[in-house]
CSV table of C-alpha atoms and ligand atoms in Angstrom, one decimal:
chain,number,residue,atom,x,y,z
A,194,MET,CA,0.0,0.0,0.0
A,195,LEU,CA,1.3,3.5,-0.9
A,196,LEU,CA,0.0,6.8,0.4
A,197,ILE,CA,1.1,9.9,-1.6
A,198,LYS,CA,0.3,12.9,0.7
A,199,ASN,CA,0.8,16.6,0.6
A,200,ILE,CA,0.1,17.0,-3.1
A,201,GLY,CA,-0.3,20.7,-3.8
A,202,THR,CA,-2.5,20.2,-6.9
A,203,LEU,CA,-3.6,16.8,-8.2
A,204,ALA,CA,-4.6,17.5,-11.9
A,205,THR,CA,-6.3,14.8,-13.9
A,206,PRO,CA,-8.8,14.3,-16.7
A,207,GLN,CA,-11.7,12.0,-15.7
A,208,GLY,CA,-13.4,9.0,-17.3
A,209,ASN,CA,-12.6,5.9,-19.4
A,210,THR,CA,-13.3,7.3,-22.9
A,211,ALA,CA,-11.5,9.8,-25.0
A,212,ARG,CA,-12.4,13.4,-24.3
A,213,CYS,CA,-13.2,15.7,-27.3
A,214,GLY,CA,-14.2,19.3,-28.0
A,215,ALA,CA,-14.5,21.4,-24.8
A,216,GLU,CA,-14.2,18.2,-22.7
A,217,GLN,CA,-10.6,17.8,-23.9
A,218,GLY,CA,-9.6,20.7,-21.7
A,219,ARG,CA,-11.6,19.8,-18.6
A,220,ILE,CA,-9.3,18.9,-15.8
A,221,LYS,CA,-10.3,18.0,-12.3
A,222,GLU,CA,-8.0,19.7,-9.7
A,223,TYR,CA,-7.8,18.5,-6.1
A,224,LYS,CA,-6.0,20.9,-3.8
A,225,ASN,CA,-3.8,19.7,-0.9
A,226,ALA,CA,-4.6,16.2,-1.9
A,227,ALA,CA,-3.6,12.6,-1.0
A,228,VAL,CA,-3.9,9.4,-3.1
A,229,LEU,CA,-4.0,5.9,-1.6
A,230,ILE,CA,-2.9,3.0,-3.8
A,231,SER,CA,-3.6,-0.7,-2.7
A,232,GLY,CA,-0.9,-3.4,-2.6
A,233,SER,CA,-2.2,-4.7,-5.9
A,234,GLY,CA,-1.5,-1.3,-7.5
A,235,VAL,CA,-5.1,0.1,-7.7
A,236,ILE,CA,-6.1,3.6,-6.6
A,237,THR,CA,-8.5,3.2,-3.7
A,238,ALA,CA,-9.0,6.7,-2.4
A,239,ILE,CA,-8.4,10.4,-3.2
A,240,THR,CA,-8.8,13.0,-0.6
A,241,GLU,CA,-8.4,16.8,-0.6
A,242,ASN,CA,-8.1,19.9,1.6
A,243,GLY,CA,-5.6,18.2,3.9
A,244,LYS,CA,-7.7,15.2,4.8
A,245,LEU,CA,-6.0,11.8,4.7
A,246,PRO,CA,-7.6,8.6,3.5
A,247,GLU,CA,-8.9,6.2,6.1
A,248,ASN,CA,-7.2,2.8,6.6
A,249,ALA,CA,-3.9,4.0,5.5
A,250,GLU,CA,-2.0,3.3,8.7
A,251,ASN,CA,0.2,0.6,7.2
A,252,ALA,CA,1.0,2.4,4.0
A,253,GLU,CA,4.4,3.4,2.8
A,254,ILE,CA,4.3,7.2,2.6
A,255,ILE,CA,5.6,9.6,-0.1
A,256,ASP,CA,5.5,13.3,0.8
A,257,ALA,CA,4.9,15.3,-2.4
A,258,CYS,CA,6.0,18.5,-0.5
A,259,GLY,CA,3.2,20.6,-2.1
A,260,ALA,CA,4.1,19.7,-5.7
A,261,LEU,CA,1.9,19.0,-8.7
A,262,ALA,CA,0.8,15.4,-9.4
A,263,THR,CA,-0.8,14.1,-12.6
A,264,PRO,CA,-1.5,10.7,-14.1
A,265,GLY,CA,1.5,8.9,-15.5
A,266,LEU,CA,2.2,9.9,-19.1
A,267,VAL,CA,1.2,7.5,-22.0
A,268,ASP,CA,3.4,7.4,-25.1
A,269,ALA,CA,0.8,6.1,-27.7
A,270,HIS,CA,3.1,6.0,-30.7
A,271,THR,CA,6.7,4.7,-30.8
A,272,HIS,CA,8.9,2.5,-33.1
A,273,LEU,CA,11.1,1.7,-30.1
A,274,VAL,CA,12.5,-1.7,-31.1
A,275,PHE,CA,15.1,-1.3,-33.9
A,276,GLY,CA,18.7,-2.0,-34.9
A,277,GLY,CA,21.2,0.9,-35.7
A,278,TRP,CA,20.5,4.6,-36.0
A,279,ARG,CA,20.1,6.9,-39.0
A,280,ALA,CA,22.3,9.8,-38.0
A,281,HIS,CA,23.9,9.8,-41.5
A,282,GLU,CA,20.5,10.9,-43.0
A,283,VAL,CA,20.5,14.3,-41.3
A,284,PRO,CA,23.2,15.9,-43.6
A,285,LEU,CA,21.2,14.5,-46.6
A,286,LYS,CA,18.1,16.2,-45.3
A,287,ILE,CA,20.0,19.4,-44.6
A,288,SER,CA,21.2,19.4,-48.2
A,289,GLY,CA,17.6,19.0,-49.5
A,290,ALA,CA,16.6,15.3,-49.6
A,291,SER,CA,13.1,14.7,-48.3
A,292,TYR,CA,12.0,11.7,-46.1
A,293,LEU,CA,10.5,10.0,-49.2
A,294,ASP,CA,13.5,10.7,-51.4
A,295,ILE,CA,15.7,8.9,-48.8
A,296,LEU,CA,13.2,6.0,-48.5
A,297,ASN,CA,12.9,5.7,-52.3
A,298,ALA,CA,16.7,5.5,-52.6
A,299,GLY,CA,16.7,2.4,-50.4
A,300,GLY,CA,17.5,4.3,-47.1
A,301,GLY,CA,15.2,5.3,-44.3
A,302,ILE,CA,13.0,2.5,-43.0
A,303,LEU,CA,14.9,0.1,-45.4
A,304,ASN,CA,18.2,1.0,-43.8
A,305,THR,CA,16.8,0.3,-40.3
A,306,LEU,CA,15.4,-3.0,-41.7
A,307,VAL,CA,18.9,-4.2,-42.5
A,308,ASN,CA,20.1,-3.5,-39.0
A,309,THR,CA,17.0,-4.9,-37.4
A,310,ARG,CA,17.2,-8.2,-39.4
A,311,LYS,CA,20.9,-8.5,-38.4
A,312,ALA,CA,20.3,-8.0,-34.6
A,313,SER,CA,19.5,-10.9,-32.3
A,314,GLU,CA,16.2,-10.9,-30.3
A,315,ASP,CA,18.3,-10.4,-27.1
A,316,GLU,CA,20.2,-7.5,-28.6
A,317,LEU,CA,17.0,-5.8,-29.6
A,318,PHE,CA,15.5,-6.5,-26.2
A,319,GLU,CA,18.4,-5.2,-24.1
A,320,ARG,CA,18.6,-2.0,-26.1
A,321,ALA,CA,14.8,-1.3,-26.0
A,322,LEU,CA,14.8,-1.9,-22.3
A,323,LEU,CA,17.3,1.0,-21.9
A,324,PHE,CA,15.1,3.2,-24.0
A,325,LEU,CA,12.1,2.3,-21.8
A,326,ASP,CA,14.1,3.1,-18.6
A,327,GLU,CA,14.9,6.5,-20.0
A,328,GLN,CA,11.2,7.0,-20.8
A,329,ALA,CA,10.3,6.0,-17.2
A,330,ALA,CA,12.6,8.7,-15.9
A,331,LEU,CA,10.8,11.2,-18.2
A,332,GLY,CA,7.4,10.3,-16.6
A,333,ILE,CA,6.2,7.8,-19.2
A,334,THR,CA,4.4,4.9,-17.5
A,335,SER,CA,2.8,3.2,-20.5
A,336,VAL,CA,4.1,2.9,-24.1
A,337,GLU,CA,2.9,1.6,-27.5
A,338,ILE,CA,5.5,0.0,-29.7
A,339,LYS,CA,5.2,-1.0,-33.4
A,340,SER,CA,7.0,-3.6,-35.4
A,341,GLY,CA,7.8,-2.8,-39.0
A,342,TYR,CA,11.5,-3.0,-39.4
A,343,GLY,CA,11.6,-6.6,-40.4
A,344,LEU,CA,9.2,-6.7,-43.3
A,345,ASP,CA,9.5,-10.5,-43.5
A,346,LYS,CA,7.8,-13.1,-41.3
A,347,GLU,CA,10.8,-14.0,-39.3
A,348,THR,CA,11.9,-10.5,-38.3
A,349,GLU,CA,8.4,-9.1,-37.8
A,350,LEU,CA,7.7,-12.0,-35.4
A,351,LYS,CA,11.1,-11.4,-33.7
A,352,GLN,CA,10.3,-7.7,-33.1
A,353,LEU,CA,6.8,-8.6,-31.8
A,354,ARG,CA,8.3,-11.1,-29.4
A,355,VAL,CA,10.7,-8.5,-28.1
A,356,ILE,CA,7.8,-6.1,-27.6
A,357,ARG,CA,5.9,-8.8,-25.6
A,358,ARG,CA,9.0,-9.5,-23.5
A,359,LEU,CA,9.4,-5.8,-22.8
A,360,ASN,CA,5.8,-5.8,-21.4
A,361,GLU,CA,7.0,-8.3,-18.8
A,362,ALA,CA,10.4,-6.9,-18.1
A,363,ALA,CA,10.0,-3.1,-18.2
A,364,ALA,CA,8.4,-0.9,-15.6
A,365,GLN,CA,5.8,0.3,-18.1
A,366,ASP,CA,2.7,-1.4,-19.6
A,367,VAL,CA,3.7,-2.0,-23.2
A,368,VAL,CA,1.1,-2.4,-26.0
A,369,SER,CA,2.1,-4.1,-29.2
A,370,THR,CA,1.2,-3.0,-32.8
A,371,PHE,CA,1.9,-5.1,-35.9
A,372,LEU,CA,3.2,-2.7,-38.6
A,373,GLY,CA,4.3,-5.2,-41.2
A,374,ALA,CA,2.9,-2.7,-43.8
A,375,HIS,CA,5.5,-0.1,-43.0
A,376,ALA,CA,7.4,-0.1,-46.3
A,377,ILE,CA,7.9,-2.3,-49.3
A,378,PRO,CA,10.9,-4.6,-48.8
A,379,ASP,CA,13.3,-5.3,-51.7
A,380,GLU,CA,11.8,-8.8,-52.1
A,381,PHE,CA,8.5,-7.1,-53.2
A,382,LYS,CA,10.0,-4.0,-54.9
A,383,GLY,CA,7.3,-2.6,-57.3
A,384,ASN,CA,4.8,-5.0,-56.0
A,385,ALA,CA,3.0,-3.5,-53.0
A,386,ASP,CA,-0.1,-5.5,-53.7
A,387,GLY,CA,1.9,-8.7,-53.6
A,388,TYR,CA,3.5,-7.7,-50.3
A,389,ILE,CA,0.1,-7.0,-48.8
A,390,ASP,CA,-1.1,-10.4,-50.0
A,391,TYR,CA,1.9,-12.0,-48.4
A,392,LEU,CA,1.3,-10.2,-45.1
A,393,ILE,CA,-2.4,-11.3,-45.1
A,394,ALA,CA,-1.7,-14.9,-46.1
A,395,GLU,CA,1.6,-15.6,-44.2
A,396,VAL,CA,2.3,-13.2,-41.4
A,397,LEU,CA,-1.0,-11.9,-39.9
A,398,PRO,CA,-2.4,-15.3,-39.1
A,399,GLU,CA,0.8,-16.2,-37.2
A,400,VAL,CA,0.7,-12.8,-35.4
A,401,ALA,CA,-2.9,-13.4,-34.3
A,402,LYS,CA,-2.4,-17.1,-33.4
A,403,GLU,CA,0.6,-16.3,-31.1
A,404,LYS,CA,-1.3,-13.2,-29.8
A,405,LEU,CA,1.8,-11.1,-30.5
A,406,ALA,CA,-0.1,-7.8,-31.3
A,407,ASP,CA,-2.9,-5.8,-29.9
A,408,PHE,CA,-3.4,-3.6,-33.0
A,409,CYS,CA,-2.6,-3.6,-36.7
A,410,ASP,CA,-1.2,-0.4,-38.3
A,411,VAL,CA,-0.3,0.6,-41.9
A,412,PHE,CA,1.8,3.4,-43.4
A,413,THR,CA,-0.7,5.0,-45.9
A,414,GLU,CA,1.6,7.3,-47.9
A,415,SER,CA,2.8,8.2,-51.4
A,416,SER,CA,5.1,5.5,-52.7
A,417,VAL,CA,4.3,3.3,-49.7
A,418,PHE,CA,0.7,1.9,-49.4
A,419,ASN,CA,-2.4,3.4,-51.1
A,420,VAL,CA,-5.8,3.5,-49.5
A,421,GLU,CA,-7.0,0.3,-51.1
A,422,GLN,CA,-4.0,-1.7,-49.9
A,423,SER,CA,-4.4,-0.1,-46.5
A,424,ARG,CA,-8.0,-1.0,-46.3
A,425,ARG,CA,-7.2,-4.6,-47.3
A,426,ILE,CA,-4.7,-5.3,-44.5
A,427,LEU,CA,-6.6,-3.5,-41.8
A,428,LEU,CA,-9.9,-5.3,-42.6
A,429,ALA,CA,-8.1,-8.6,-42.7
A,430,ALA,CA,-6.6,-7.8,-39.3
A,431,GLN,CA,-9.9,-6.8,-37.9
A,432,LYS,CA,-11.3,-10.2,-38.9
A,433,LEU,CA,-8.6,-11.7,-36.8
A,434,GLY,CA,-9.5,-9.5,-33.8
A,435,LEU,CA,-6.9,-6.8,-34.2
A,436,PRO,CA,-8.3,-3.2,-34.2
A,437,SER,CA,-6.9,-0.7,-36.5
A,438,LYS,CA,-4.4,2.2,-36.4
A,439,ILE,CA,-3.3,4.2,-39.4
A,440,HIS,CA,-0.2,6.3,-40.2
A,441,ALA,CA,-2.3,8.8,-42.1
A,442,ASP,CA,-1.5,12.1,-44.0
A,443,GLU,CA,2.1,12.3,-42.6
A,444,ILE,CA,3.4,13.7,-45.9
A,445,ASP,CA,0.6,13.5,-48.5
A,446,PRO,CA,-3.2,13.4,-47.9
A,447,LEU,CA,-4.0,10.2,-49.7
A,448,GLY,CA,-7.2,9.5,-47.8
A,449,GLY,CA,-5.8,7.8,-44.7
A,450,SER,CA,-7.8,9.8,-42.2
A,451,GLU,CA,-10.9,9.3,-44.3
A,452,LEU,CA,-10.2,5.6,-44.2
A,453,ALA,CA,-9.7,5.7,-40.5
A,454,GLY,CA,-13.3,7.1,-40.1
A,455,GLU,CA,-14.7,4.6,-42.6
A,456,ILE,CA,-13.4,1.5,-40.9
A,457,GLY,CA,-13.6,2.8,-37.3
A,458,ALA,CA,-9.9,2.9,-36.6
A,459,VAL,CA,-9.1,3.4,-32.9
A,460,SER,CA,-6.5,6.0,-33.9
A,461,ALA,CA,-5.1,7.8,-36.9
A,462,GLU,CA,-1.5,9.1,-36.4
A,463,HIS,CA,0.6,12.0,-37.7
A,464,LEU,CA,-2.2,13.9,-39.6
A,465,ILE,CA,0.2,16.6,-40.7
A,466,ALA,CA,-1.5,17.1,-44.1
A,467,THR,CA,-5.1,16.2,-43.1
A,468,ARG,CA,-8.0,17.7,-45.2
A,469,ASP,CA,-11.4,18.8,-43.9
A,470,SER,CA,-12.9,15.6,-45.1
A,471,GLY,CA,-10.4,13.6,-43.0
A,472,ILE,CA,-11.2,15.6,-39.9
A,473,ALA,CA,-15.0,15.1,-40.5
A,474,ALA,CA,-14.5,11.4,-40.9
A,475,MET,CA,-12.5,11.0,-37.7
A,476,ALA,CA,-15.0,13.1,-35.8
A,477,ALA,CA,-17.9,10.9,-37.0
A,478,SER,CA,-16.1,7.7,-35.8
A,479,LYS,CA,-14.5,9.2,-32.7
A,480,THR,CA,-11.1,8.0,-33.9
A,481,VAL,CA,-8.4,9.4,-31.7
A,482,ALA,CA,-6.1,11.8,-33.6
A,483,CYS,CA,-2.6,10.9,-32.4
A,484,LEU,CA,-0.4,13.9,-33.2
A,485,LEU,CA,3.4,13.8,-33.3
A,486,PRO,CA,4.8,17.3,-33.2
A,487,GLN,CA,8.5,16.4,-32.8
A,488,THR,CA,8.2,14.7,-36.2
A,489,SER,CA,7.0,17.9,-37.8
A,490,LEU,CA,10.0,19.6,-36.3
A,491,TYR,CA,12.4,17.0,-37.4
A,492,LEU,CA,11.1,16.8,-40.9
A,493,GLY,CA,10.7,20.5,-41.3
A,494,LYS,CA,7.0,20.0,-42.0
A,495,PRO,CA,3.9,22.0,-40.9
A,496,PHE,CA,2.2,21.2,-37.6
A,497,ALA,CA,-1.1,19.2,-37.6
A,498,ARG,CA,-4.3,21.2,-37.4
A,499,ALA,CA,-5.0,20.4,-33.7
A,500,ARG,CA,-7.3,23.3,-33.1
A,501,ASP,CA,-9.5,22.4,-36.1
A,502,MET,CA,-9.6,18.8,-34.9
A,503,ILE,CA,-10.7,19.8,-31.4
A,504,SER,CA,-13.3,22.2,-32.8
A,505,ALA,CA,-14.7,19.4,-34.9
A,506,GLY,CA,-15.0,17.0,-32.0
A,507,VAL,CA,-12.0,14.8,-32.7
A,508,PRO,CA,-10.3,13.6,-29.5
A,509,VAL,CA,-6.6,14.5,-29.7
A,510,ALA,CA,-3.6,12.6,-28.3
A,511,ILE,CA,0.0,13.7,-28.4
A,512,ALA,CA,3.0,11.2,-28.5
A,513,THR,CA,6.6,11.1,-29.4
A,514,ASP,CA,6.9,8.9,-32.5
A,515,PHE,CA,10.4,7.8,-31.2
A,516,ASN,CA,12.2,6.1,-34.2
A,517,PRO,CA,15.7,6.3,-35.7
A,518,GLY,CA,14.7,8.5,-38.7
A,519,SER,CA,12.0,11.1,-38.2
A,520,CYS,CA,12.1,11.5,-34.5
A,521,PRO,CA,15.1,10.3,-32.5
A,522,SER,CA,13.6,11.7,-29.2
A,523,LEU,CA,12.2,9.7,-26.3
A,524,ASN,CA,11.0,12.8,-24.5
A,525,ILE,CA,7.2,13.3,-24.5
A,526,GLN,CA,7.7,16.5,-22.5
A,527,LEU,CA,9.0,18.2,-25.6
A,528,SER,CA,5.9,17.0,-27.5
A,529,MET,CA,3.9,18.7,-24.8
A,530,ASN,CA,5.9,22.0,-25.3
A,531,LEU,CA,5.3,21.9,-29.0
A,532,GLY,CA,1.6,21.1,-28.4
A,533,TYR,CA,1.4,24.4,-26.6
A,534,LEU,CA,3.4,26.6,-29.0
A,535,LYS,CA,2.7,25.0,-32.4
A,536,TYR,CA,-0.7,23.3,-32.0
A,537,ARG,CA,-1.9,26.2,-29.8
A,538,MET,CA,-3.5,23.7,-27.4
A,539,TYR,CA,-4.0,24.8,-23.8
A,540,PRO,CA,-2.3,23.1,-20.9
A,541,GLY,CA,-5.4,21.1,-19.8
A,542,GLU,CA,-6.0,19.9,-23.4
A,543,ILE,CA,-2.3,18.9,-23.5
A,544,LEU,CA,-2.6,17.0,-20.2
A,545,THR,CA,-5.6,15.0,-21.6
A,546,ALA,CA,-3.7,14.4,-24.8
A,547,VAL,CA,-0.8,12.7,-23.1
A,548,THR,CA,-2.8,10.8,-20.5
A,549,LEU,CA,-6.5,9.8,-21.0
A,550,ASN,CA,-6.7,10.3,-24.8
A,551,ALA,CA,-3.4,8.5,-25.3
A,552,ALA,CA,-4.6,5.7,-23.1
A,553,CYS,CA,-7.7,5.4,-25.2
A,554,ALA,CA,-5.6,5.4,-28.4
A,555,ILE,CA,-4.0,2.2,-27.2
A,556,GLY,CA,-7.1,0.6,-25.8
A,557,MET,CA,-6.3,1.1,-22.1
A,558,GLY,CA,-8.7,3.9,-21.2
A,559,GLU,CA,-10.4,1.8,-18.5
A,560,VAL,CA,-7.2,1.0,-16.7
A,561,ILE,CA,-4.9,4.0,-17.0
A,562,GLY,CA,-4.9,7.7,-18.2
A,563,SER,CA,-6.5,9.3,-15.1
A,564,VAL,CA,-6.2,9.3,-11.4
A,565,GLU,CA,-9.5,7.9,-10.1
A,566,PRO,CA,-10.5,5.2,-7.7
A,567,GLY,CA,-10.4,1.8,-9.6
A,568,LYS,CA,-7.7,2.9,-12.0
A,569,GLN,CA,-4.1,1.7,-11.9
A,570,GLY,CA,-1.9,3.7,-9.5
A,571,ASP,CA,0.3,5.4,-12.2
A,572,LEU,CA,1.3,9.0,-11.2
A,573,VAL,CA,4.0,11.5,-11.8
A,574,ILE,CA,5.0,14.0,-9.1
A,575,TRP,CA,6.5,17.1,-10.8
A,576,GLN,CA,9.1,19.8,-10.0
A,577,ALA,CA,6.3,22.2,-10.8
A,578,ASP,CA,3.3,23.7,-9.1
A,579,ASP,CA,0.7,23.6,-12.0
A,580,ILE,CA,0.2,22.1,-15.5
A,581,ALA,CA,0.9,25.4,-17.2
A,582,MET,CA,4.5,25.0,-16.0
A,583,LEU,CA,4.7,21.6,-17.7
A,584,ALA,CA,3.7,23.1,-21.1
A,585,TYR,CA,5.8,26.2,-20.7
A,586,ARG,CA,9.3,25.1,-19.4
A,587,MET,CA,11.3,23.4,-22.1
A,588,GLY,CA,14.4,21.3,-22.3
A,589,SER,CA,14.6,20.1,-18.7
A,590,ASN,CA,13.1,16.9,-17.3
A,591,GLN,CA,10.6,18.3,-14.8
A,592,VAL,CA,9.8,14.9,-13.3
A,593,LYS,CA,10.5,14.5,-9.5
A,594,THR,CA,9.0,11.0,-8.8
A,595,VAL,CA,7.4,8.4,-11.0
A,596,ILE,CA,4.9,5.8,-9.5
A,597,LYS,CA,3.8,2.8,-11.5
A,598,LYS,CA,1.1,0.5,-10.1
A,599,GLY,CA,1.8,1.9,-6.7
A,600,LYS,CA,5.5,1.3,-6.8
A,601,ILE,CA,8.1,4.2,-6.8
A,602,LEU,CA,10.4,3.8,-9.9
B,713,IZC,O1,11.7,4.7,-39.3
B,713,IZC,O2,11.1,6.3,-40.6
B,713,IZC,N1,7.0,7.6,-40.6
B,713,IZC,N2,7.5,5.6,-40.3
B,713,IZC,C1,6.5,6.4,-40.9
B,713,IZC,C2,8.4,6.2,-39.7
B,713,IZC,C3,8.1,7.6,-39.8
B,713,IZC,C4,9.5,5.7,-38.9
B,713,IZC,C5,10.8,5.6,-39.7
B,714,ZN,ZN1,5.2,6.1,-36.7
């Protein structure tokens, strides 16, 4: 049992479902609060105005010394298991090559593919565990990780097994997404349809049988997969019980966000170039828009139309997109800063975007994402007094203490 007392402000969204419109910014604030977490890691009581929960005599105590506490942060979009880095691409970008130029020349994702195929399962696992440790210190208590650097059956399954092992070994809850349709490997060059057929016939059934993924994702993009190919793999995965995510409108608006609405995707991600029709489609299906502002920064692209999405009633989440190419950053606090300055979201909207809405984007809204009795005891105590400070200060890790399932990390 853990008692966190003397919390100056406990700030949290509320509920189990994604918040949209004006609800996105609605934050419950308890002043001079305490939170009691049971031995099994579940929140059992929240008190305020200096009162302490009953039956807490035997609890271990943390004194928050008047600081801000929030739910643990949820990183709903990462590619955290990979071999190698891609530092050599940055000079190419500086001299004018685009993300798709580099991919079309056999670099980018296809470069990471070579290094990921080469690495052993244990090597990938040990490295990813260090990344997750770094994320824990940054306040991230749950993480989604995608495959997609194998692009053959053996390596995709290897990556997914690593992700499952990370869920057991890391401090965080780790959700697994199958992204076999991330690029077209050389074995299927010029034959995207053939590669989608292969994934559907040979790889997806094995992924589902071994229960290696919670979601299926696809990179719907120019010179990668078109809408028809994306629809095919996502519907095949839905039939096997895997709900959909889509990398949509990152560079070109091909219709990925419209497809997300059409097939009821749980989330659509990136959405840098999304059109009005995509926003309307996502609003109608309550698809979570998972926005990745550090990728806009790193690619030198515009920032997603977060305000228009919120106005239209699309629930917005914010994540890192940690990957070796377009976002080599593990720090979701920087995504929050960019959400403030570049998306023009308000601190309450940003908090919801990295907690409850992110939890809903990975199918965990009933378990994590808010501090409420019955939810898991995942909290961050900050070196800050209020949530505006989290959005405002930049470049420092503002975390003081991280608590996962009632245990201090
Ligand atoms: O490795 O380039 N956009 N996939 C789609 C990525 C970025 C990750 C990468
Ligand atoms: Zn991604």
